[in-house]
Amino acid sequence: MATRYKYSPLSEKARHIRLLTLLPNHFDAPIRITLRITQLAKDTEFEALSYAWGSASDPEEISVVAKEPKNRRFWHPKGVKLATLPVTENLFEALRHLRLRDRPRVLWIDAICVDQQNLKERCTQVLRMPDIYTQAKRVVVWLGPESYNSALAMKAIEDIGSRIMVNWYLRTITTTSKEGSDPPSREFVDDLLQQSELWLAFKHLLNRPYFRRLWVVQEIYLAKDRAHVVCGCEQTSCERFFNAIYYIFMVVDLGESDPLESSEHAVNLGFVRQSKSYRLEHLMSATRFCQCFDDRDRVYALLSLVPAEQRYGICPDYTKTVPEVFQELILKKIAATASLRMLRHCDIDCRMPHVPTWVPNWSSGPDIERLPINFASLAGRAHAHYDSQGVLTVTGVCMAAVQGIRANIPRRVPEGNRDEAASTLRELISLSSGFDDNIVHSDSLHSVCRVLCANVFSERFIPADYDYPTFQRARKYLMEVDAWSLDALAQPPEIYRPYVGAINRILKERSLIVTTDGRLGLAPEATQPGDKICVLLGCESPLLLRPDRSGNHVVVGECYIDGMMSGEALLGELPRNWTLAWKYFPKVQGHVEIFLDGTTGQTALQDPRLGPLPAGWGLDSHMNMDAYNWYYNERTGEDTEFDPRLEPDALRERGVE
């Protein structure tokens, strides 16, 4: 009887890894491998596997051969010592499909090449994984064996993907034809997808567990153009695969009952694959739907995707508990960046037991999008102190409290039926305007229009982002709906769907509220009357804080308050015709908050409400001066990204309490 394989230790100092050699044989033969320890060097040749582990409840056994046989067509010669390793069914199928008949294949596979029972080794090998996937000559993306006509779907993806190129930054599609012909038409793809068998095959393929596995985000990102997608006996390049999925998702009119709604996960993976820079909190938010066996990997699996300075000195340590890992991230983030941005991810409904409410629960966080385009605290530095007793002391302004709540609101506006969409919107308008106290704004319907989508309109982006609705179209449509106008029912989908889609993303798991000073807003479902609405220095969104019996406060969650998302709690309202916008700067590969003069069209980094800099302070020159300000104090030598006019003492001098 074969014994269980026993791992030999790896040397961290020597940068050791294990590589497995998949011995050749025919498809149905038992799986036999060898394992060897080697140094991870630039000339080390191997392929790396990216896959979903699958259930470990009913494992398959593979054999580890003590020494690679001289006979390449190895079967089971006498006298060869064997040991066994359990692997998941999905990995077992991958090994069968990837095995070659005539020659060995050298692979790195985490479940086999890392001793999963050795916590110290897991920690060190997790740190090696970025180098492993970067240095692998090829990364094999294994989606699983053929099923539900997956071969048909893969061939169609290869067909579409071979015809187009996608610019993921500009979101444009061009043809690969040398003649310069147009990309495949919508009619071509529509006709292709009219085949019910293919439609169903796409649905099942994109619903596979791979697209929801957390670790593949890192693996796909690091592999870049060296990745190859394999499903059963079909394969295509990673580039063609994601280009085809993007094209179908973005071009084809899928309507309300989208049979390819799961393609959104694959498209998001495609965006991550092409990105050059991410903030850790953005990645953690974007991957909240992903699955992993160990929730500590919510942090550890993403560290290699961000610059070293954004890892905040965190190293994988599987001896820590999940709450300890999450709390360490928050505290190190605050210490390194003077930012409370991550508090936006807190939600009292999914807090971890015996853990402070200012520590987000990324293991089972809310299935909602963070509120975008917020600048409630402007460019202010966070002033926070942790007292080691679970209390985080912060500095900010309490601007109002919650007075009224509409919790039982429609969570989704039908996108495919004009009548149902109009009816649901009228209900939302009625609920918004039905609070006992009048909303402070005279243009209450305009306020409702902004609140329902958290004021995210295409005009607030420079250049305009037409993935979002325009305010003028949304306002006109809402006015027609409110007036029971037949024009609302005659609107083509391209008019109302962007607005309705934005509403559906924002309203999920949120309630309508009105504040004590008469402002309309959105807040978490757990909101209660009396919850305080606070703007904390260093946190872009207002937070709801609830007093507790100890005299401290618990974090309820982030909120949207109409007319208070652009620093009004600190500096008052913006001058007439001035608004906050987001401008794209290619140099920093992202959008930056700027101020827009609606009369002249001019933009400025300088807040028009702020006066001159304090004595001794000036703007420091740097390579991205058109994208953001950097401040320098000639007297002390201090340089900082934070505006000294937004320090607590400076705000108190302005009369801010």
Short mmCIF file of N, CA and C in Angstrom, two decimals, residues 445-605:
data_model
loop_
_atom_site.label_atom_id
_atom_site.label_comp_id
_atom_site.label_asym_id
_atom_site.label_seq_id
_atom_site.Cartn_x
_atom_site.Cartn_y
_atom_site.Cartn_z
N LEU A 445 -37.88 67.65 -6.96
CA LEU A 445 -37.82 66.58 -7.94
C LEU A 445 -36.40 66.45 -8.49
N HIS A 446 -35.71 67.59 -8.62
CA HIS A 446 -34.32 67.54 -9.05
C HIS A 446 -33.47 66.83 -8.00
N SER A 447 -33.78 67.06 -6.72
CA SER A 447 -33.06 66.40 -5.65
C SER A 447 -33.31 64.90 -5.70
N VAL A 448 -34.56 64.51 -5.93
CA VAL A 448 -34.89 63.09 -6.06
C VAL A 448 -34.12 62.47 -7.21
N CYS A 449 -34.03 63.20 -8.33
CA CYS A 449 -33.31 62.72 -9.51
C CYS A 449 -31.85 62.45 -9.17
N ARG A 450 -31.24 63.32 -8.39
CA ARG A 450 -29.84 63.13 -8.01
C ARG A 450 -29.67 62.00 -7.00
N VAL A 451 -30.55 61.95 -6.01
CA VAL A 451 -30.41 61.00 -4.92
C VAL A 451 -30.55 59.56 -5.41
N LEU A 452 -31.49 59.31 -6.30
CA LEU A 452 -31.76 57.93 -6.72
C LEU A 452 -30.56 57.26 -7.36
N CYS A 453 -29.64 58.05 -7.94
CA CYS A 453 -28.43 57.45 -8.52
C CYS A 453 -27.18 58.02 -7.88
N ALA A 454 -27.31 58.64 -6.68
CA ALA A 454 -26.18 59.23 -5.95
C ALA A 454 -25.46 60.29 -6.77
N ASN A 455 -26.21 60.98 -7.62
CA ASN A 455 -25.68 62.11 -8.40
C ASN A 455 -24.53 61.71 -9.32
N VAL A 456 -24.60 60.50 -9.86
CA VAL A 456 -23.56 60.04 -10.79
C VAL A 456 -24.09 60.20 -12.21
N PHE A 457 -23.68 61.27 -12.87
CA PHE A 457 -24.11 61.57 -14.23
C PHE A 457 -22.88 61.75 -15.12
N SER A 458 -23.09 61.54 -16.41
CA SER A 458 -21.96 61.57 -17.34
C SER A 458 -21.27 62.93 -17.36
N GLU A 459 -22.03 64.03 -17.13
CA GLU A 459 -21.44 65.36 -17.17
C GLU A 459 -20.42 65.60 -16.05
N ARG A 460 -20.45 64.75 -15.03
CA ARG A 460 -19.53 64.93 -13.91
C ARG A 460 -18.17 64.31 -14.18
N PHE A 461 -18.03 63.70 -15.36
CA PHE A 461 -16.75 63.15 -15.77
C PHE A 461 -16.20 63.99 -16.92
N ILE A 462 -14.89 64.18 -16.92
CA ILE A 462 -14.22 64.90 -18.02
C ILE A 462 -13.13 63.99 -18.57
N PRO A 463 -13.27 63.50 -19.82
CA PRO A 463 -14.41 63.70 -20.72
C PRO A 463 -15.65 62.96 -20.21
N ALA A 464 -16.81 63.33 -20.76
CA ALA A 464 -18.07 62.73 -20.33
C ALA A 464 -18.02 61.22 -20.51
N ASP A 465 -18.53 60.51 -19.50
CA ASP A 465 -18.57 59.05 -19.53
C ASP A 465 -20.01 58.63 -19.80
N TYR A 466 -20.28 58.17 -21.02
CA TYR A 466 -21.65 57.87 -21.41
C TYR A 466 -22.09 56.47 -21.01
N ASP A 467 -21.29 55.80 -20.16
CA ASP A 467 -21.80 54.62 -19.48
C ASP A 467 -22.82 55.04 -18.43
N TYR A 468 -22.79 56.32 -18.06
CA TYR A 468 -23.72 56.87 -17.07
C TYR A 468 -24.74 57.76 -17.78
N PRO A 469 -25.90 58.00 -17.15
CA PRO A 469 -26.92 58.86 -17.76
C PRO A 469 -26.50 60.32 -17.71
N THR A 470 -27.09 61.14 -18.57
CA THR A 470 -26.92 62.59 -18.46
C THR A 470 -28.00 63.13 -17.53
N PHE A 471 -27.66 64.18 -16.78
CA PHE A 471 -28.63 64.73 -15.84
C PHE A 471 -29.84 65.29 -16.56
N GLN A 472 -29.62 65.96 -17.68
CA GLN A 472 -30.74 66.58 -18.40
C GLN A 472 -31.74 65.53 -18.86
N ARG A 473 -31.24 64.43 -19.42
CA ARG A 473 -32.15 63.37 -19.87
C ARG A 473 -32.87 62.71 -18.70
N ALA A 474 -32.11 62.45 -17.63
CA ALA A 474 -32.70 61.79 -16.46
C ALA A 474 -33.77 62.68 -15.82
N ARG A 475 -33.49 63.97 -15.69
CA ARG A 475 -34.45 64.89 -15.09
C ARG A 475 -35.71 65.00 -15.95
N LYS A 476 -35.53 65.12 -17.25
CA LYS A 476 -36.68 65.24 -18.16
C LYS A 476 -37.54 63.97 -18.09
N TYR A 477 -36.87 62.82 -18.09
CA TYR A 477 -37.60 61.55 -18.02
C TYR A 477 -38.36 61.44 -16.71
N LEU A 478 -37.73 61.83 -15.59
CA LEU A 478 -38.39 61.73 -14.29
C LEU A 478 -39.57 62.69 -14.20
N MET A 479 -39.45 63.88 -14.79
CA MET A 479 -40.56 64.83 -14.79
C MET A 479 -41.73 64.28 -15.60
N GLU A 480 -41.44 63.63 -16.72
CA GLU A 480 -42.51 63.04 -17.52
C GLU A 480 -43.19 61.89 -16.79
N VAL A 481 -42.39 61.10 -16.09
CA VAL A 481 -42.95 60.00 -15.30
C VAL A 481 -43.85 60.54 -14.21
N ASP A 482 -43.38 61.59 -13.51
CA ASP A 482 -44.15 62.16 -12.41
C ASP A 482 -45.45 62.78 -12.89
N ALA A 483 -45.44 63.31 -14.12
CA ALA A 483 -46.64 63.95 -14.67
C ALA A 483 -47.54 62.95 -15.40
N TRP A 484 -47.22 61.68 -15.35
CA TRP A 484 -47.97 60.63 -16.04
C TRP A 484 -48.03 60.92 -17.54
N SER A 485 -46.97 61.48 -18.06
CA SER A 485 -46.93 61.83 -19.48
C SER A 485 -46.73 60.58 -20.33
N LEU A 486 -47.42 60.52 -21.46
CA LEU A 486 -47.24 59.40 -22.38
C LEU A 486 -45.85 59.41 -23.00
N ASP A 487 -45.19 60.59 -22.97
CA ASP A 487 -43.84 60.67 -23.53
C ASP A 487 -42.87 59.75 -22.79
N ALA A 488 -43.13 59.56 -21.48
CA ALA A 488 -42.24 58.69 -20.70
C ALA A 488 -42.31 57.25 -21.19
N LEU A 489 -43.50 56.85 -21.66
CA LEU A 489 -43.67 55.47 -22.13
C LEU A 489 -43.16 55.30 -23.55
N ALA A 490 -42.89 56.41 -24.23
CA ALA A 490 -42.42 56.33 -25.61
C ALA A 490 -40.91 56.46 -25.72
N GLN A 491 -40.23 56.64 -24.57
CA GLN A 491 -38.78 56.84 -24.62
C GLN A 491 -38.08 55.56 -25.10
N PRO A 492 -37.13 55.68 -26.02
CA PRO A 492 -36.37 54.51 -26.44
C PRO A 492 -35.45 54.04 -25.32
N PRO A 493 -35.02 52.76 -25.35
CA PRO A 493 -34.21 52.22 -24.25
C PRO A 493 -32.94 53.02 -23.98
N GLU A 494 -32.30 53.56 -25.02
CA GLU A 494 -31.04 54.27 -24.79
C GLU A 494 -31.25 55.55 -23.98
N ILE A 495 -32.49 56.01 -23.84
CA ILE A 495 -32.77 57.22 -23.06
C ILE A 495 -32.91 56.89 -21.58
N TYR A 496 -33.74 55.86 -21.27
CA TYR A 496 -34.05 55.64 -19.86
C TYR A 496 -33.21 54.54 -19.20
N ARG A 497 -32.68 53.62 -19.99
CA ARG A 497 -31.94 52.51 -19.38
C ARG A 497 -30.69 52.93 -18.62
N PRO A 498 -29.87 53.87 -19.13
CA PRO A 498 -28.69 54.26 -18.34
C PRO A 498 -29.06 54.79 -16.95
N TYR A 499 -30.15 55.58 -16.88
CA TYR A 499 -30.57 56.12 -15.59
C TYR A 499 -31.12 55.03 -14.69
N VAL A 500 -31.97 54.18 -15.25
CA VAL A 500 -32.55 53.09 -14.47
C VAL A 500 -31.46 52.13 -13.99
N GLY A 501 -30.48 51.86 -14.87
CA GLY A 501 -29.37 50.99 -14.46
C GLY A 501 -28.57 51.58 -13.32
N ALA A 502 -28.34 52.90 -13.36
CA ALA A 502 -27.61 53.57 -12.28
C ALA A 502 -28.40 53.50 -10.98
N ILE A 503 -29.71 53.68 -11.06
CA ILE A 503 -30.56 53.58 -9.87
C ILE A 503 -30.46 52.19 -9.26
N ASN A 504 -30.54 51.17 -10.09
CA ASN A 504 -30.52 49.80 -9.58
C ASN A 504 -29.20 49.46 -8.89
N ARG A 505 -28.10 50.03 -9.37
CA ARG A 505 -26.81 49.77 -8.72
C ARG A 505 -26.73 50.45 -7.36
N ILE A 506 -27.33 51.63 -7.24
CA ILE A 506 -27.17 52.43 -6.02
C ILE A 506 -28.19 52.06 -4.94
N LEU A 507 -29.44 51.76 -5.33
CA LEU A 507 -30.50 51.54 -4.34
C LEU A 507 -30.37 50.22 -3.59
N LYS A 508 -29.58 49.29 -4.12
CA LYS A 508 -29.51 47.96 -3.53
C LYS A 508 -29.08 48.03 -2.07
N GLU A 509 -29.94 47.50 -1.19
CA GLU A 509 -29.69 47.43 0.25
C GLU A 509 -29.52 48.81 0.89
N ARG A 510 -30.19 49.82 0.32
CA ARG A 510 -30.17 51.14 0.91
C ARG A 510 -31.59 51.65 1.12
N SER A 511 -31.73 52.61 2.03
CA SER A 511 -33.02 53.22 2.33
C SER A 511 -32.97 54.72 2.02
N LEU A 512 -34.12 55.28 1.70
CA LEU A 512 -34.25 56.73 1.57
C LEU A 512 -34.36 57.35 2.95
N ILE A 513 -33.69 58.48 3.16
CA ILE A 513 -33.77 59.16 4.45
C ILE A 513 -33.97 60.66 4.22
N VAL A 514 -34.44 61.34 5.26
CA VAL A 514 -34.43 62.80 5.29
C VAL A 514 -33.76 63.21 6.59
N THR A 515 -32.95 64.27 6.52
CA THR A 515 -32.16 64.68 7.67
C THR A 515 -32.90 65.74 8.48
N THR A 516 -32.37 66.04 9.67
CA THR A 516 -32.98 67.05 10.53
C THR A 516 -32.92 68.44 9.93
N ASP A 517 -32.02 68.66 8.96
CA ASP A 517 -32.00 69.96 8.29
C ASP A 517 -32.67 69.90 6.92
N GLY A 518 -33.49 68.85 6.70
CA GLY A 518 -34.36 68.81 5.54
C GLY A 518 -33.72 68.38 4.24
N ARG A 519 -32.71 67.55 4.29
CA ARG A 519 -32.06 67.08 3.06
C ARG A 519 -32.40 65.62 2.81
N LEU A 520 -32.57 65.31 1.54
CA LEU A 520 -32.86 63.95 1.12
C LEU A 520 -31.56 63.18 0.96
N GLY A 521 -31.59 61.87 1.24
CA GLY A 521 -30.37 61.09 1.12
C GLY A 521 -30.62 59.60 1.04
N LEU A 522 -29.52 58.84 0.98
CA LEU A 522 -29.53 57.38 0.98
C LEU A 522 -28.64 56.89 2.11
N ALA A 523 -29.06 55.81 2.76
CA ALA A 523 -28.30 55.28 3.88
C ALA A 523 -28.50 53.77 3.96
N PRO A 524 -27.67 53.06 4.73
CA PRO A 524 -27.83 51.61 4.86
C PRO A 524 -29.20 51.23 5.43
N GLU A 525 -29.63 50.01 5.15
CA GLU A 525 -30.94 49.55 5.62
C GLU A 525 -31.06 49.57 7.14
N ALA A 526 -29.92 49.44 7.84
CA ALA A 526 -29.95 49.38 9.31
C ALA A 526 -30.07 50.75 9.96
N THR A 527 -30.18 51.82 9.17
CA THR A 527 -30.25 53.19 9.70
C THR A 527 -31.45 53.36 10.62
N GLN A 528 -31.26 54.14 11.69
CA GLN A 528 -32.33 54.44 12.64
C GLN A 528 -32.44 55.95 12.82
N PRO A 529 -33.65 56.45 13.15
CA PRO A 529 -33.78 57.88 13.47
C PRO A 529 -32.83 58.24 14.61
N GLY A 530 -32.17 59.37 14.49
CA GLY A 530 -31.23 59.81 15.51
C GLY A 530 -29.78 59.49 15.19
N ASP A 531 -29.55 58.61 14.22
CA ASP A 531 -28.16 58.35 13.81
C ASP A 531 -27.53 59.66 13.33
N LYS A 532 -26.30 59.89 13.75
CA LYS A 532 -25.62 61.14 13.40
C LYS A 532 -24.95 61.04 12.03
N ILE A 533 -25.07 62.09 11.24
CA ILE A 533 -24.43 62.17 9.93
C ILE A 533 -23.16 62.99 10.10
N CYS A 534 -22.01 62.33 9.92
CA CYS A 534 -20.74 62.96 10.23
C CYS A 534 -19.81 62.95 9.02
N VAL A 535 -19.08 64.04 8.85
CA VAL A 535 -18.02 64.11 7.85
C VAL A 535 -16.70 64.06 8.62
N LEU A 536 -15.96 62.97 8.42
CA LEU A 536 -14.69 62.78 9.12
C LEU A 536 -13.54 63.20 8.21
N LEU A 537 -12.60 63.93 8.74
CA LEU A 537 -11.44 64.31 7.94
C LEU A 537 -10.73 63.04 7.46
N GLY A 538 -10.48 62.99 6.15
CA GLY A 538 -9.83 61.83 5.58
C GLY A 538 -10.75 60.76 5.05
N CYS A 539 -12.08 60.97 5.15
CA CYS A 539 -13.05 60.00 4.64
C CYS A 539 -13.94 60.70 3.62
N GLU A 540 -13.97 60.19 2.38
CA GLU A 540 -14.65 60.90 1.30
C GLU A 540 -16.16 60.93 1.44
N SER A 541 -16.75 59.90 2.06
CA SER A 541 -18.20 59.83 2.22
C SER A 541 -18.60 60.21 3.64
N PRO A 542 -19.75 60.86 3.81
CA PRO A 542 -20.28 61.01 5.17
C PRO A 542 -20.56 59.63 5.77
N LEU A 543 -20.37 59.49 7.06
CA LEU A 543 -20.66 58.24 7.75
C LEU A 543 -21.77 58.45 8.76
N LEU A 544 -22.60 57.42 8.93
CA LEU A 544 -23.60 57.42 9.99
C LEU A 544 -22.98 56.81 11.24
N LEU A 545 -23.00 57.56 12.34
CA LEU A 545 -22.49 57.08 13.62
C LEU A 545 -23.63 57.04 14.62
N ARG A 546 -23.67 55.98 15.43
CA ARG A 546 -24.76 55.80 16.40
C ARG A 546 -24.17 55.78 17.81
N PRO A 547 -24.63 56.66 18.70
CA PRO A 547 -24.12 56.65 20.08
C PRO A 547 -24.42 55.31 20.76
N ASP A 548 -23.45 54.82 21.56
CA ASP A 548 -23.70 53.59 22.32
C ASP A 548 -23.69 53.90 23.81
N ARG A 549 -23.89 52.89 24.62
CA ARG A 549 -24.04 53.08 26.07
C ARG A 549 -22.74 53.55 26.73
N SER A 550 -21.61 53.27 26.08
CA SER A 550 -20.33 53.64 26.69
C SER A 550 -19.97 55.10 26.47
N GLY A 551 -20.78 55.81 25.69
CA GLY A 551 -20.46 57.19 25.35
C GLY A 551 -19.68 57.32 24.07
N ASN A 552 -19.32 56.19 23.48
CA ASN A 552 -18.66 56.20 22.18
C ASN A 552 -19.70 56.04 21.07
N HIS A 553 -19.25 55.78 19.86
CA HIS A 553 -20.16 55.61 18.74
C HIS A 553 -19.80 54.35 17.96
N VAL A 554 -20.81 53.76 17.33
CA VAL A 554 -20.58 52.64 16.42
C VAL A 554 -20.82 53.13 15.00
N VAL A 555 -20.12 52.53 14.04
CA VAL A 555 -20.26 52.91 12.64
C VAL A 555 -21.42 52.14 12.04
N VAL A 556 -22.39 52.87 11.50
CA VAL A 556 -23.53 52.24 10.82
C VAL A 556 -23.18 51.99 9.35
N GLY A 557 -22.59 52.98 8.70
CA GLY A 557 -22.19 52.83 7.30
C GLY A 557 -22.12 54.18 6.60
N GLU A 558 -21.72 54.17 5.34
CA GLU A 558 -21.61 55.41 4.57
C GLU A 558 -23.00 55.83 4.09
N CYS A 559 -23.14 57.11 3.75
CA CYS A 559 -24.43 57.61 3.28
C CYS A 559 -24.22 58.70 2.23
N TYR A 560 -25.27 58.93 1.46
CA TYR A 560 -25.29 60.04 0.49
C TYR A 560 -26.30 61.07 0.99
N ILE A 561 -25.87 62.32 1.11
CA ILE A 561 -26.75 63.41 1.52
C ILE A 561 -26.72 64.46 0.42
N ASP A 562 -27.84 64.70 -0.21
CA ASP A 562 -27.87 65.60 -1.35
C ASP A 562 -27.42 67.01 -0.95
N GLY A 563 -26.49 67.54 -1.72
CA GLY A 563 -25.99 68.89 -1.47
C GLY A 563 -24.91 68.97 -0.42
N MET A 564 -24.42 67.80 0.06
CA MET A 564 -23.39 67.83 1.10
C MET A 564 -22.21 66.91 0.77
N MET A 565 -22.01 66.61 -0.51
CA MET A 565 -20.99 65.63 -0.89
C MET A 565 -19.74 66.28 -1.46
N SER A 566 -19.67 67.61 -1.43
CA SER A 566 -18.53 68.31 -2.03
C SER A 566 -17.86 69.26 -1.04
N GLY A 567 -17.80 68.85 0.23
CA GLY A 567 -17.12 69.66 1.24
C GLY A 567 -17.97 70.74 1.87
N GLU A 568 -19.29 70.70 1.65
CA GLU A 568 -20.15 71.76 2.19
C GLU A 568 -20.15 71.80 3.71
N ALA A 569 -19.98 70.63 4.36
CA ALA A 569 -19.98 70.60 5.83
C ALA A 569 -18.77 71.34 6.40
N LEU A 570 -17.72 71.47 5.61
CA LEU A 570 -16.50 72.13 6.08
C LEU A 570 -16.39 73.57 5.59
N LEU A 571 -16.80 73.83 4.33
CA LEU A 571 -16.55 75.14 3.73
C LEU A 571 -17.82 75.85 3.25
N GLY A 572 -18.97 75.25 3.43
CA GLY A 572 -20.20 75.86 2.91
C GLY A 572 -20.40 75.50 1.45
N GLU A 573 -21.44 76.07 0.85
CA GLU A 573 -21.78 75.73 -0.53
C GLU A 573 -20.77 76.31 -1.52
N LEU A 574 -20.63 75.62 -2.65
CA LEU A 574 -19.77 76.12 -3.72
C LEU A 574 -20.39 77.37 -4.33
N PRO A 575 -19.57 78.27 -4.89
CA PRO A 575 -20.11 79.44 -5.58
C PRO A 575 -21.05 79.00 -6.71
N ARG A 576 -21.93 79.87 -7.09
CA ARG A 576 -22.92 79.57 -8.13
C ARG A 576 -22.21 79.11 -9.41
N ASN A 577 -22.76 78.06 -10.00
CA ASN A 577 -22.28 77.47 -11.26
C ASN A 577 -21.01 76.63 -11.11
N TRP A 578 -20.46 76.54 -9.89
CA TRP A 578 -19.31 75.67 -9.67
C TRP A 578 -19.79 74.30 -9.20
N THR A 579 -19.15 73.24 -9.70
CA THR A 579 -19.47 71.88 -9.29
C THR A 579 -18.18 71.08 -9.14
N LEU A 580 -18.30 69.97 -8.44
CA LEU A 580 -17.19 69.03 -8.33
C LEU A 580 -17.29 68.03 -9.47
N ALA A 581 -16.18 67.74 -10.12
CA ALA A 581 -16.17 66.79 -11.23
C ALA A 581 -14.95 65.89 -11.10
N TRP A 582 -14.93 64.85 -11.94
CA TRP A 582 -13.79 63.94 -11.99
C TRP A 582 -13.19 64.01 -13.37
N LYS A 583 -11.91 64.37 -13.44
CA LYS A 583 -11.22 64.51 -14.72
C LYS A 583 -10.19 63.40 -14.88
N TYR A 584 -10.15 62.82 -16.07
CA TYR A 584 -9.20 61.74 -16.34
C TYR A 584 -7.86 62.33 -16.76
N PHE A 585 -6.81 61.86 -16.08
CA PHE A 585 -5.45 62.28 -16.40
C PHE A 585 -4.65 61.04 -16.83
N PRO A 586 -4.24 60.97 -18.10
CA PRO A 586 -3.50 59.80 -18.58
C PRO A 586 -2.22 59.53 -17.78
N LYS A 587 -1.56 60.60 -17.31
CA LYS A 587 -0.30 60.41 -16.59
C LYS A 587 -0.48 59.56 -15.33
N VAL A 588 -1.59 59.77 -14.63
CA VAL A 588 -1.81 59.03 -13.38
C VAL A 588 -2.75 57.86 -13.60
N GLN A 589 -3.20 57.67 -14.85
CA GLN A 589 -4.06 56.54 -15.23
C GLN A 589 -5.29 56.47 -14.32
N GLY A 590 -5.92 57.60 -14.13
CA GLY A 590 -7.12 57.60 -13.30
C GLY A 590 -7.78 58.96 -13.28
N HIS A 591 -8.94 59.00 -12.60
CA HIS A 591 -9.70 60.24 -12.46
C HIS A 591 -9.30 60.96 -11.18
N VAL A 592 -9.26 62.27 -11.25
CA VAL A 592 -8.88 63.12 -10.13
C VAL A 592 -9.98 64.14 -9.90
N GLU A 593 -10.27 64.42 -8.62
CA GLU A 593 -11.30 65.40 -8.28
C GLU A 593 -10.84 66.80 -8.68
N ILE A 594 -11.67 67.50 -9.43
CA ILE A 594 -11.37 68.89 -9.79
C ILE A 594 -12.66 69.71 -9.65
N PHE A 595 -12.52 71.03 -9.72
CA PHE A 595 -13.68 71.92 -9.64
C PHE A 595 -13.94 72.51 -11.01
N LEU A 596 -15.21 72.49 -11.42
CA LEU A 596 -15.61 72.89 -12.76
C LEU A 596 -16.49 74.14 -12.69
N ASP A 597 -16.09 75.17 -13.44
CA ASP A 597 -16.90 76.38 -13.59
C ASP A 597 -17.85 76.15 -14.75
N GLY A 598 -19.13 75.93 -14.44
CA GLY A 598 -20.12 75.63 -15.47
C GLY A 598 -20.35 76.76 -16.44
N THR A 599 -20.00 77.98 -16.07
CA THR A 599 -20.20 79.14 -16.95
C THR A 599 -19.12 79.21 -18.03
N THR A 600 -17.88 79.03 -17.62
CA THR A 600 -16.76 79.16 -18.56
C THR A 600 -16.24 77.83 -19.08
N GLY A 601 -16.56 76.73 -18.36
CA GLY A 601 -16.04 75.43 -18.74
C GLY A 601 -14.62 75.19 -18.24
N GLN A 602 -14.06 76.15 -17.50
CA GLN A 602 -12.71 76.01 -16.98
C GLN A 602 -12.69 75.10 -15.76
N THR A 603 -11.58 74.38 -15.58
CA THR A 603 -11.43 73.52 -14.42
C THR A 603 -10.28 74.03 -13.55
N ALA A 604 -10.33 73.67 -12.26
CA ALA A 604 -9.30 74.11 -11.33
C ALA A 604 -9.10 73.06 -10.25
N LEU A 605 -7.85 72.84 -9.86
CA LEU A 605 -7.57 71.99 -8.71
C LEU A 605 -7.87 72.72 -7.41
#
